[in-house]
Structures are given as C-alpha cells and as structure tokens.
Tab-separated table of C-alpha atoms and ligand atoms in Angstrom:
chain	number	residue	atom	x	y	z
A	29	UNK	CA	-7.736	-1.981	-13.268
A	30	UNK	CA	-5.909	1.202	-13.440
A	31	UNK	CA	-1.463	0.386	-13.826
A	32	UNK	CA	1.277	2.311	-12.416
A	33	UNK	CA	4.892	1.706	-13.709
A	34	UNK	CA	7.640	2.414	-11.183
A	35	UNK	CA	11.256	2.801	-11.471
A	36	UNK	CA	13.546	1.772	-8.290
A	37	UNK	CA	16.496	3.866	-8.367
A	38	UNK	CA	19.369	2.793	-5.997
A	39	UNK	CA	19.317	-0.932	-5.083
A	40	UNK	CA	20.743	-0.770	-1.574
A	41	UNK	CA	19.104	-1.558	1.767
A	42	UNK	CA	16.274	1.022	0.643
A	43	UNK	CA	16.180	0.271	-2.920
A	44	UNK	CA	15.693	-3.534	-1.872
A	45	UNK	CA	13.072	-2.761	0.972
A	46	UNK	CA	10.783	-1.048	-1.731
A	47	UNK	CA	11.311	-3.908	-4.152
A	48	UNK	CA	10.160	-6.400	-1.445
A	49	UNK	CA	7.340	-4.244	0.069
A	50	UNK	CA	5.932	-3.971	-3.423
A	51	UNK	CA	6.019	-7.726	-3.363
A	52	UNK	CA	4.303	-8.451	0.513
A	53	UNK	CA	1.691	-5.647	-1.043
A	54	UNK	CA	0.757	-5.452	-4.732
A	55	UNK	CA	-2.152	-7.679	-3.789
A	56	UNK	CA	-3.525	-5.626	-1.118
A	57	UNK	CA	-2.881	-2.600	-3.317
A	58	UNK	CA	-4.743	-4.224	-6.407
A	59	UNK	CA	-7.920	-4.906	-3.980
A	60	UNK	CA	-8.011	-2.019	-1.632
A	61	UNK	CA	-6.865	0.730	-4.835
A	62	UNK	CA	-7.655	-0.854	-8.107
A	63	UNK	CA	-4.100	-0.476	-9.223
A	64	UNK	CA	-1.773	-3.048	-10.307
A	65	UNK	CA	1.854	-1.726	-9.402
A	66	UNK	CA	4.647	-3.228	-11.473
A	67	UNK	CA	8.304	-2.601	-11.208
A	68	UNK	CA	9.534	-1.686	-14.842
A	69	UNK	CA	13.137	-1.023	-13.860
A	70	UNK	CA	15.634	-0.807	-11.067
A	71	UNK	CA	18.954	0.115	-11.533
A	72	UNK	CA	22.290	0.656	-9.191
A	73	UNK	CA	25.413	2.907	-9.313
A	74	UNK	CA	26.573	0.427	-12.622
A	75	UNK	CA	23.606	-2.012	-13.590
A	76	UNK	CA	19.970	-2.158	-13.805
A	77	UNK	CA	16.883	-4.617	-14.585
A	78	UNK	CA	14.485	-3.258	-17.472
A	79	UNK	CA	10.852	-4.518	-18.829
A	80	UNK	CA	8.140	-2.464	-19.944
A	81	UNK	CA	6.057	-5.532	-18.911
A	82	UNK	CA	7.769	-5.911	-15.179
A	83	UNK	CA	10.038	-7.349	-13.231
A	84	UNK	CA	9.796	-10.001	-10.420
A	85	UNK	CA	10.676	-7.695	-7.465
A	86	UNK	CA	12.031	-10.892	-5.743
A	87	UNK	CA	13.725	-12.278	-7.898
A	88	UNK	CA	15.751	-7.950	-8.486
A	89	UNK	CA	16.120	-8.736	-4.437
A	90	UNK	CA	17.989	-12.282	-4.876
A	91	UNK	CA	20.035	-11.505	-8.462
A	92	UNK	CA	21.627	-8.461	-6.499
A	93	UNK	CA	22.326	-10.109	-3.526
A	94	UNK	CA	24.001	-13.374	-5.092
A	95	UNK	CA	25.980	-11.467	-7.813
A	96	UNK	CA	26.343	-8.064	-6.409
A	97	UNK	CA	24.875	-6.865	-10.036
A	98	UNK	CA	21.652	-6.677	-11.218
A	99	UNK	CA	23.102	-7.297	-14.933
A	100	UNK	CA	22.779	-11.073	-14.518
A	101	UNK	CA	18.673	-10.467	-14.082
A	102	UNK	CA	17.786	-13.114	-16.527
A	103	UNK	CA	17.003	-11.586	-19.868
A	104	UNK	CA	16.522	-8.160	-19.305
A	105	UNK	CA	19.764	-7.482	-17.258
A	106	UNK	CA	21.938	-4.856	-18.701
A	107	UNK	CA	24.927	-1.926	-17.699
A	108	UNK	CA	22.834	0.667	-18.468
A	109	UNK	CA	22.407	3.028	-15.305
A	110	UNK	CA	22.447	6.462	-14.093
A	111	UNK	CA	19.926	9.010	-16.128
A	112	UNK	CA	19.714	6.722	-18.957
A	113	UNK	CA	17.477	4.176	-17.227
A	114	UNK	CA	14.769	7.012	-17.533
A	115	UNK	CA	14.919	6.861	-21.322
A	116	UNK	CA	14.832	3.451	-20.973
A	117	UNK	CA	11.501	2.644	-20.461
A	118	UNK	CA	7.848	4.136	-20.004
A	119	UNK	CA	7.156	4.589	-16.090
A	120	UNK	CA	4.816	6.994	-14.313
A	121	UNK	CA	6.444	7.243	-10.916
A	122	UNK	CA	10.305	7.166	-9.772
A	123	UNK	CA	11.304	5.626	-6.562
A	124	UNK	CA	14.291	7.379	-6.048
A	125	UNK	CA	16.526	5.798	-3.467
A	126	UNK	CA	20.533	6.154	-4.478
A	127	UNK	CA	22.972	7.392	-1.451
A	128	UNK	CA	22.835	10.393	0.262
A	129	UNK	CA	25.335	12.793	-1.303
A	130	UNK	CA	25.540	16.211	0.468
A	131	UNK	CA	28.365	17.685	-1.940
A	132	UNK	CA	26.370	18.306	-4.314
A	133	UNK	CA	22.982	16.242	-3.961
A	134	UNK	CA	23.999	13.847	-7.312
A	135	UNK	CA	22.449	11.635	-9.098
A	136	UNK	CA	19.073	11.892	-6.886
A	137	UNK	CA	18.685	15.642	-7.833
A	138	UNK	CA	19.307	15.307	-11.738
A	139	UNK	CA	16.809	12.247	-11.646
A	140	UNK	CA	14.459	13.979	-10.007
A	141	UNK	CA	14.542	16.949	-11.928
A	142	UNK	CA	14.299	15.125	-14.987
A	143	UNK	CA	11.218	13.115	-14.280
A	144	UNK	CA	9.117	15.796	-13.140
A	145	UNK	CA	10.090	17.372	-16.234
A	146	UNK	CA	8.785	14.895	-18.261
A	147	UNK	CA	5.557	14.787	-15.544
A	148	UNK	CA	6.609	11.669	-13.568
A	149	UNK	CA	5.938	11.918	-9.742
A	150	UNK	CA	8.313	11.192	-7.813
A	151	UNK	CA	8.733	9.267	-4.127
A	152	UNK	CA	12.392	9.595	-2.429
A	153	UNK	CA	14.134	8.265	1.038
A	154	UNK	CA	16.965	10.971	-0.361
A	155	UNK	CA	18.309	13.325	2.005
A	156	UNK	CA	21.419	15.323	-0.058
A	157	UNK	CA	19.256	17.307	-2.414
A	158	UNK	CA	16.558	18.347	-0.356
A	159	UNK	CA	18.887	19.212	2.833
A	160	UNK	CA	20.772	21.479	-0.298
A	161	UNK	CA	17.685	22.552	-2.410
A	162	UNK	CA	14.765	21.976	-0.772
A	163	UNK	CA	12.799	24.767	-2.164
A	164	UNK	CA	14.112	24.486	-5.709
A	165	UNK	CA	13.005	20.681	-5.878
A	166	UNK	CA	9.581	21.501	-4.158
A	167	UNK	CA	8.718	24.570	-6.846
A	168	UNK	CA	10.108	22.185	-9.649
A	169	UNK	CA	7.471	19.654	-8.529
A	170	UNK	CA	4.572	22.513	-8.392
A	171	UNK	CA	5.749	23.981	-11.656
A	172	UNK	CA	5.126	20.542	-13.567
A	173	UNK	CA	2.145	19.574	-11.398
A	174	UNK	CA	3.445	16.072	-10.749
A	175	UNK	CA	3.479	15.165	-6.948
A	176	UNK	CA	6.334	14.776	-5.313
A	177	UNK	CA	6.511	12.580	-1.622
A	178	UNK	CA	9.511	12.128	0.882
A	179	UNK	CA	8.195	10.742	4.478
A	180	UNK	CA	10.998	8.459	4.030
A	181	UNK	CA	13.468	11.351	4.497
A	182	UNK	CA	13.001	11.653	8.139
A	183	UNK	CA	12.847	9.299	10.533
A	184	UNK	CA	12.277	5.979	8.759
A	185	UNK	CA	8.914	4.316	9.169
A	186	UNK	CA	8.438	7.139	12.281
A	187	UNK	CA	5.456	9.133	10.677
A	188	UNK	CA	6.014	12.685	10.975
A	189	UNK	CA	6.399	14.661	7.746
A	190	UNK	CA	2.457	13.708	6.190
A	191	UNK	CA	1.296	13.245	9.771
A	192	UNK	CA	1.900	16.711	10.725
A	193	UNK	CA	0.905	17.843	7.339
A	194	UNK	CA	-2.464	16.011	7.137
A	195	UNK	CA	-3.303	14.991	10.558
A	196	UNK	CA	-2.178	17.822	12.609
A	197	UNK	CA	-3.129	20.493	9.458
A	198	UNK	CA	-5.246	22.845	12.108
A	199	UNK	CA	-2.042	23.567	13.996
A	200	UNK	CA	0.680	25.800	13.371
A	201	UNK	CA	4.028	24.268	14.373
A	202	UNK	CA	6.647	26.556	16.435
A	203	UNK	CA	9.638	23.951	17.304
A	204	UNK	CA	10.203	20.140	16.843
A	205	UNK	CA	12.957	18.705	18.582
A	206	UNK	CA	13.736	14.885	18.598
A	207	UNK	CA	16.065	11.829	17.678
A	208	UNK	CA	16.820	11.362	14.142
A	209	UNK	CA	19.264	8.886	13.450
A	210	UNK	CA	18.649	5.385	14.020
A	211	UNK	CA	22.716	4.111	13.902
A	212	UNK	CA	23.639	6.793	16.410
A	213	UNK	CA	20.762	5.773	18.456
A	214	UNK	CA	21.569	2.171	18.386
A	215	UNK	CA	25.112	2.905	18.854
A	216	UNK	CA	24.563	5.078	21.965
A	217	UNK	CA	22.006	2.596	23.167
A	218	UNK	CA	24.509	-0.457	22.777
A	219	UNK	CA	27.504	1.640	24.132
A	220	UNK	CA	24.925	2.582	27.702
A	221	UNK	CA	23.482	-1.095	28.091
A	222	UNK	CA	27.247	-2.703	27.389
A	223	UNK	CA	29.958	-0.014	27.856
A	224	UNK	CA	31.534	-0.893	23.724
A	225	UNK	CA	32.817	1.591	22.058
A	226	UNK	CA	31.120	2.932	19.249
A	227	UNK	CA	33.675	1.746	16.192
A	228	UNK	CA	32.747	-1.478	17.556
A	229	UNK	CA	29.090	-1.383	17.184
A	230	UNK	CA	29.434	0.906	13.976
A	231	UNK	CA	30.376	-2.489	11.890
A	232	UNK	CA	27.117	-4.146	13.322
A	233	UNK	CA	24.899	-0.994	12.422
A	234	UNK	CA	26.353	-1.518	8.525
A	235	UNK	CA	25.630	-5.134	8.900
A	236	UNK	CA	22.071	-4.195	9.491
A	237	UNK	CA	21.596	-2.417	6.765
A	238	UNK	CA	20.563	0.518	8.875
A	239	UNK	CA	23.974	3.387	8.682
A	240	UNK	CA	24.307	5.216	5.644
A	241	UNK	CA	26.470	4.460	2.844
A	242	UNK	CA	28.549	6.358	4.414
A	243	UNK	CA	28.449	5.870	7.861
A	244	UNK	CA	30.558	9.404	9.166
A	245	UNK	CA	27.115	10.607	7.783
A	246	UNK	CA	25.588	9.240	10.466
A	247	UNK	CA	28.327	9.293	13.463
A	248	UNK	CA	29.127	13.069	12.033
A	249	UNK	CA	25.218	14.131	12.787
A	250	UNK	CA	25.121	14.968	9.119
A	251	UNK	CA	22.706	12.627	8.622
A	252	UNK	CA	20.506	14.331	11.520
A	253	UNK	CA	21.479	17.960	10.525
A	254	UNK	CA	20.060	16.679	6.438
A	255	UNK	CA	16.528	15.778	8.457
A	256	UNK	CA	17.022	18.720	10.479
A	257	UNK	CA	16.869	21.165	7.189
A	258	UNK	CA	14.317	18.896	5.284
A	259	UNK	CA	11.634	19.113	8.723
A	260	UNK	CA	12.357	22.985	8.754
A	261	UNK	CA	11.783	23.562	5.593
A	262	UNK	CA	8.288	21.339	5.396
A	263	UNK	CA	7.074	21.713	8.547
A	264	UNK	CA	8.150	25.211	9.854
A	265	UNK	CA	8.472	27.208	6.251
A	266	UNK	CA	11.753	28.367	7.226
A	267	UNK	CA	14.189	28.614	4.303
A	268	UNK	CA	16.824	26.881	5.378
A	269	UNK	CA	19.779	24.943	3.989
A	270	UNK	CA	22.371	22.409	5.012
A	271	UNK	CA	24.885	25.069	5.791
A	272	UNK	CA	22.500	26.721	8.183
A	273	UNK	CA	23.006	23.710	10.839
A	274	UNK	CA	25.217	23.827	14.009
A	275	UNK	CA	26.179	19.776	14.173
A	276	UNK	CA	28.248	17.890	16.190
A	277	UNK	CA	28.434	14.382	16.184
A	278	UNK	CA	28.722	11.534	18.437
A	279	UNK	CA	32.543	10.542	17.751
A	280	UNK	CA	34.000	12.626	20.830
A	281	UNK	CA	31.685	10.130	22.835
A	282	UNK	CA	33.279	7.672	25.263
A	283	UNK	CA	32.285	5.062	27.330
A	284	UNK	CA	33.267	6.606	30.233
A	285	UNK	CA	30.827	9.840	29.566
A	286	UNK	CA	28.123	7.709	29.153
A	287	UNK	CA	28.839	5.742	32.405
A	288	UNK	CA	28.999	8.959	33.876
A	289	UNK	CA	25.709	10.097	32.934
A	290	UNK	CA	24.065	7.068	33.735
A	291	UNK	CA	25.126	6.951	37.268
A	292	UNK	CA	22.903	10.324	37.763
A	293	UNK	CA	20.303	9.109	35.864
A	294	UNK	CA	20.672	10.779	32.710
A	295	UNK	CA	21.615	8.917	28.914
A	296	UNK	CA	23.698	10.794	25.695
A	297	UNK	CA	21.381	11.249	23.208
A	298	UNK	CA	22.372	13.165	19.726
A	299	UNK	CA	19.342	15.242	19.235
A	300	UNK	CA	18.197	17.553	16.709
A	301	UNK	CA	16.004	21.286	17.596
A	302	UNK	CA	14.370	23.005	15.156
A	303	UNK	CA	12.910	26.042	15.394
A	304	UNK	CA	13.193	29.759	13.566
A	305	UNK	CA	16.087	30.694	15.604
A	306	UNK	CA	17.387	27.124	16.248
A	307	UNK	CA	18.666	24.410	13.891
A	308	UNK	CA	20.881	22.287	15.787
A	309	UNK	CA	22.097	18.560	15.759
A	310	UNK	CA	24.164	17.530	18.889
A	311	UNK	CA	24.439	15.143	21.659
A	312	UNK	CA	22.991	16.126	25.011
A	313	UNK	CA	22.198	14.832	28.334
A	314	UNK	CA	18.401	13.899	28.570
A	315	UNK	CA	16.687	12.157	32.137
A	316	UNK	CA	16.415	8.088	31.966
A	317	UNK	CA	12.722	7.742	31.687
A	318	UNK	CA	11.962	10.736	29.599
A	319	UNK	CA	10.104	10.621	25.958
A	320	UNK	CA	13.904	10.693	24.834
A	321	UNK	CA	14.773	7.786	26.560
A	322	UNK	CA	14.063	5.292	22.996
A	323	UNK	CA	16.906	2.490	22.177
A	324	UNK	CA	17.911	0.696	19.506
A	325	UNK	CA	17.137	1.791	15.951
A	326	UNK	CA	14.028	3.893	17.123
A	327	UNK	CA	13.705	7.446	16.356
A	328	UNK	CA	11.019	10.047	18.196
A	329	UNK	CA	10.361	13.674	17.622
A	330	UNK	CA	8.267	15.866	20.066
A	331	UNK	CA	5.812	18.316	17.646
A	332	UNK	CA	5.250	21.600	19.688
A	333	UNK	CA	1.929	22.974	18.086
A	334	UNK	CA	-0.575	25.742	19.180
A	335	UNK	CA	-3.592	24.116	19.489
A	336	UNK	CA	-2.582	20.649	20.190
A	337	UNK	CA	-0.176	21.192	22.747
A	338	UNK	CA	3.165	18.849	22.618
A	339	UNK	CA	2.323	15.792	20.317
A	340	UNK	CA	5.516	12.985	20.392
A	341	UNK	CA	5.699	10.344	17.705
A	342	UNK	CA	8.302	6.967	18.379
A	343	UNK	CA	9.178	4.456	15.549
A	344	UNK	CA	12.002	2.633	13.975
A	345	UNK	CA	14.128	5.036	11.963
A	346	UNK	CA	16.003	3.068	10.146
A	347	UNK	CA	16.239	-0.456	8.268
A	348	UNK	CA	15.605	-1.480	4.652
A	349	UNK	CA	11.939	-2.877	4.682
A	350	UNK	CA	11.173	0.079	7.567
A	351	UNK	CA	12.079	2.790	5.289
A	352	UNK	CA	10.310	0.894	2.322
A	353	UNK	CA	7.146	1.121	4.477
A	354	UNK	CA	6.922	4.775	4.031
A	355	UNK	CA	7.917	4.968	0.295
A	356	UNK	CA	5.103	2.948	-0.033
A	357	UNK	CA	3.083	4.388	1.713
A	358	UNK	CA	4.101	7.760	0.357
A	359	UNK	CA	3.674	6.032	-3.301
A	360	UNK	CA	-0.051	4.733	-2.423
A	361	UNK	CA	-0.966	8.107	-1.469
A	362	UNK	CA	-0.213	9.441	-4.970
A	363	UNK	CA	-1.974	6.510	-6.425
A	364	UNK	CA	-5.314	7.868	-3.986
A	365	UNK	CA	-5.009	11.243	-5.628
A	366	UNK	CA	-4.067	9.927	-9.281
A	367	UNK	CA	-6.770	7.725	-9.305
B	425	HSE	N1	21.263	6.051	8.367
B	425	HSE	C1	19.967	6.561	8.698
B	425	HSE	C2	19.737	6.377	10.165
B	425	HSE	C3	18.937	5.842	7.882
B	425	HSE	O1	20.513	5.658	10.797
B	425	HSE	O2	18.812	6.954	10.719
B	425	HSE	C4	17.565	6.436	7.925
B	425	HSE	O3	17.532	7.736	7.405
C-alpha cells in the first residue's frame, strides 16, 4: 500500500470540507488506488494539528469548531502556523486552502512556492495568487516537476478547468462566458423569488459557509473577475492578470430592478465573458428560461469550442464539502499519475 501525507492549510469552510471528504473517502481511495491518505497537519491563521503518523480528520473538524482553535487537538495541538507548519513535518502534497487575498496573494503564494521547491505537489481552492501570478506559479510548478491542481478555483464542485483540459482536449476554446459566484447567485436568486434585499441575504450566504472571507469579494465581482483571470489564463492561454478585468458588482442592485426585469421575462445575473478581447465580470439581463437561468448556490459556464460546438456545464459553486469534492478529486488525480 503506497502512503501519501497531506497538509491542510486554512481550516475554514474549505479547509474543513477537505478534512471531512478525506474522511467519507480514504476507504474508497485505499481500495480503488492502493493509497492510504493521512492528514499529517492542518493548521489556521494562528494554530495547527501536527503528527507524522496522522490525524483524525474528524476529530481536526470538531476541535475547531468547539474551541475556535485547533491548539486544543489533544496531544499534538500547538501555535505553530503560517510557513513553519511546512518544516514541521514530512508531507508529500499541500492542500492549500487559506483566504483569498488579492493584495498581494499571501500566505497561499509563499506556501506554495515553498513546497514545490522542496518537490511537494500541490492542490489549492486559492484564487489571490493565481488571479495575480498565474503564470509565475504554473512555470514554478514545471520548473520543479511537482504537479500542481486547482479545479477548486473556479466554480466549486462545477467541473470545468480538468474537464475542458482532459475531456474536451481535441478542441480549441475561443470564449467561455458563465456564472461564477455562488453567494451572488444565491443572493440574486433569493432577492427575484422574495424581493429582500441583498445585505439581508448576505448574512445567510456567510452562515452557509458559502461567501468568502470576505464577502465584498464576492458582492464586488472580485471573486468572479479572480475566476475570470484564472479560466483565461488555463483555458484560453491568454496572459492575463487581475488588473486586466472590467468588474462591477452586484451592490448597485435593487429590488425594484430585479422586479423590473422579471415582469418582461428577464432575471439579473452577474456574469463573467472571457475571451482574447473580453474579460469582463458584471451583472446583465439574461431571458427566464435560458442556460443562465440557475438559482441558488449553482454556478454554469457555456464552453464555446471549434469542434464541439457550445458545451454548458451547471453545478454547485460554492459550499465547504462541494469545494472539498474537487480538491479531492484534483488530489486523487495526482495520486493516478504518482502512482
Ligand atoms: N465565495 C465563492 C462563491 C466560493 O460564492 O462562489 C467559491 O469560490
């Protein structure tokens, strides 16, 4: 039985989701891959969890939730965090899953940079660094021949970044436009179907688990304009950065728009285009009824391709065990080519 030693960075909605995913599936992974995952460390902004010999990912999911802390992890609880949990322990792949930051792309860029120095590959639901260095991160991975997966990125558990790649690899892609962000999608939703306004349902969407840390991320369509760079980038080749977005937000929406809109059949929906001469987040009026027409926390992105015509993928964007479906996912796939 081959091993694989992971380190969960960020112990948020995400960092939890991976923590209990790896749980529901470390059987299935054991007898469908011959590897035994174990969880050697996770860590938050100020605590972390460490033992070469594993932890017990639910028990991570319940100390955090009671105490806040993952210091009072029985026995191997501690204050270490940041970059020094790497030095902490032996691990071969980092599940990096801290906050987006889009100042400067800190601490998931130094973390990653640092394992795939040392040859670690790496799996990330991080938005900050790629939408700011997307190339940079991508050659570091090449240059130390670790892999390096981030499905997670965009759209939740909606595949599109490895199903494009893999399953539509004949085609070349000219455009992709599409919803993106599940909070501003449930927000917009809830605001059409009940005519709140949106600071109202933006408490609900943070009790979900779904909005960002920082939830003008997601209102602000920074969150979409992040996803925007990171599908241009990986699916187009264009060399884009965060800067190169036009973005509005949904904050300037009202009720009263929306019940506008409705009464001629159209819904507000903040959609992102991406194409060479196009990178754009902002809301727009789309028909009731059309492949845009998707509530709650569900994201969809239509794929325009040469040979296959338009291909349209729908699934939930957002949400803690969602997201953890395509870490994992993204983490079995290395464990396919490792092993
Ligand atoms: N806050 C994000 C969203 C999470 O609502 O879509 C998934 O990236």
């Amino acid at each position: 039985m081959n091993e694989c030693k992971v380190i969960i960075m960020g112990f948020g909605a995400v960092g939890q989701g991976v923590a209990n995913a790896i749980s529901l599936k470390k059987d299935m992974i054991k007898q469908e891959h011959n590897v035994e995952v174990k969880v050697v460390a996770a860590a938050d902004s100020s605590s972390s969890a460490i033992c070469a010999d594993g932890l017990d990912e639910q028990l991570l999911v319940s100390v955090k939730n009671d105490n806040g802390s993952l210091a009072s992890y029985p026995e191997y609880g501690s204050d270490v965090c940041g970059i020094d949990v790497l030095d902490s322990v032996e691990y071969d792949c980092l599940i990096e899953a801290t906050p987006t930051n889009i100042e400067d792309g800190e601490p998931a860029l130094s973390l990653t940079l640092k394992a795939f120095e040392e040859g670690k590959d790496v799996v990330t639901s991080n938005k900050g660094h790629l939408a700011l260095f997307f190339k940079d991160v991508v050659s570091a991975a090449e240059k130390n021949n670790v892999q390096f997966r981030y499905e997670a990125t965009v759209g939740g558990a909606m595949p599109i970044i490895n199903f494009v790649k893999d399953t539509l690899s004949s085609c070349k892609i000219s455009s992709i436009e599409g919803i993106l962000n599940g909070t501003t999608n449930y927000i917009l939703s809830r605001m059409t179907s009940e005519g709140s306004s949106y600071k109202d349902i933006l408490h609900e969407s943070q009790e979900l688990g779904i909005a960002e840390t920082d939830p003008t991320q997601d209102v602000e369509g920074i969150d979409a304009a992040c996803k925007t760079v990171i599908l241009a980038n990986s699916l187009l080749g264009i060399d884009a950065t965060y800067s190169d977005v036009d973005v509005e937000g949904i904050s300037n929406i009202t009720s009263q728009a929306i019940e506008l809109a409705k009464k001629d059949g159209y819904l507000i929906k903040l959609i992102a285009e991406v194409s060479p001469d196009n990178l754009k987040v902002s809301p727009r009026l789309v028909k009731q009824g059309s492949s845009y027409d998707v509530n709650g926390t569900l994201n969809m992105a239509t794929v325009h391709t040469d040979l296959a015509g338009d291909v349209t993928v729908v699934g939930l964007g957002a949400g803690s065990l969602e997201t953890a479906s395509a870490m994992l996912t993204d983490l079995i796939s290395i464990l396919k080519n490792k092993y």
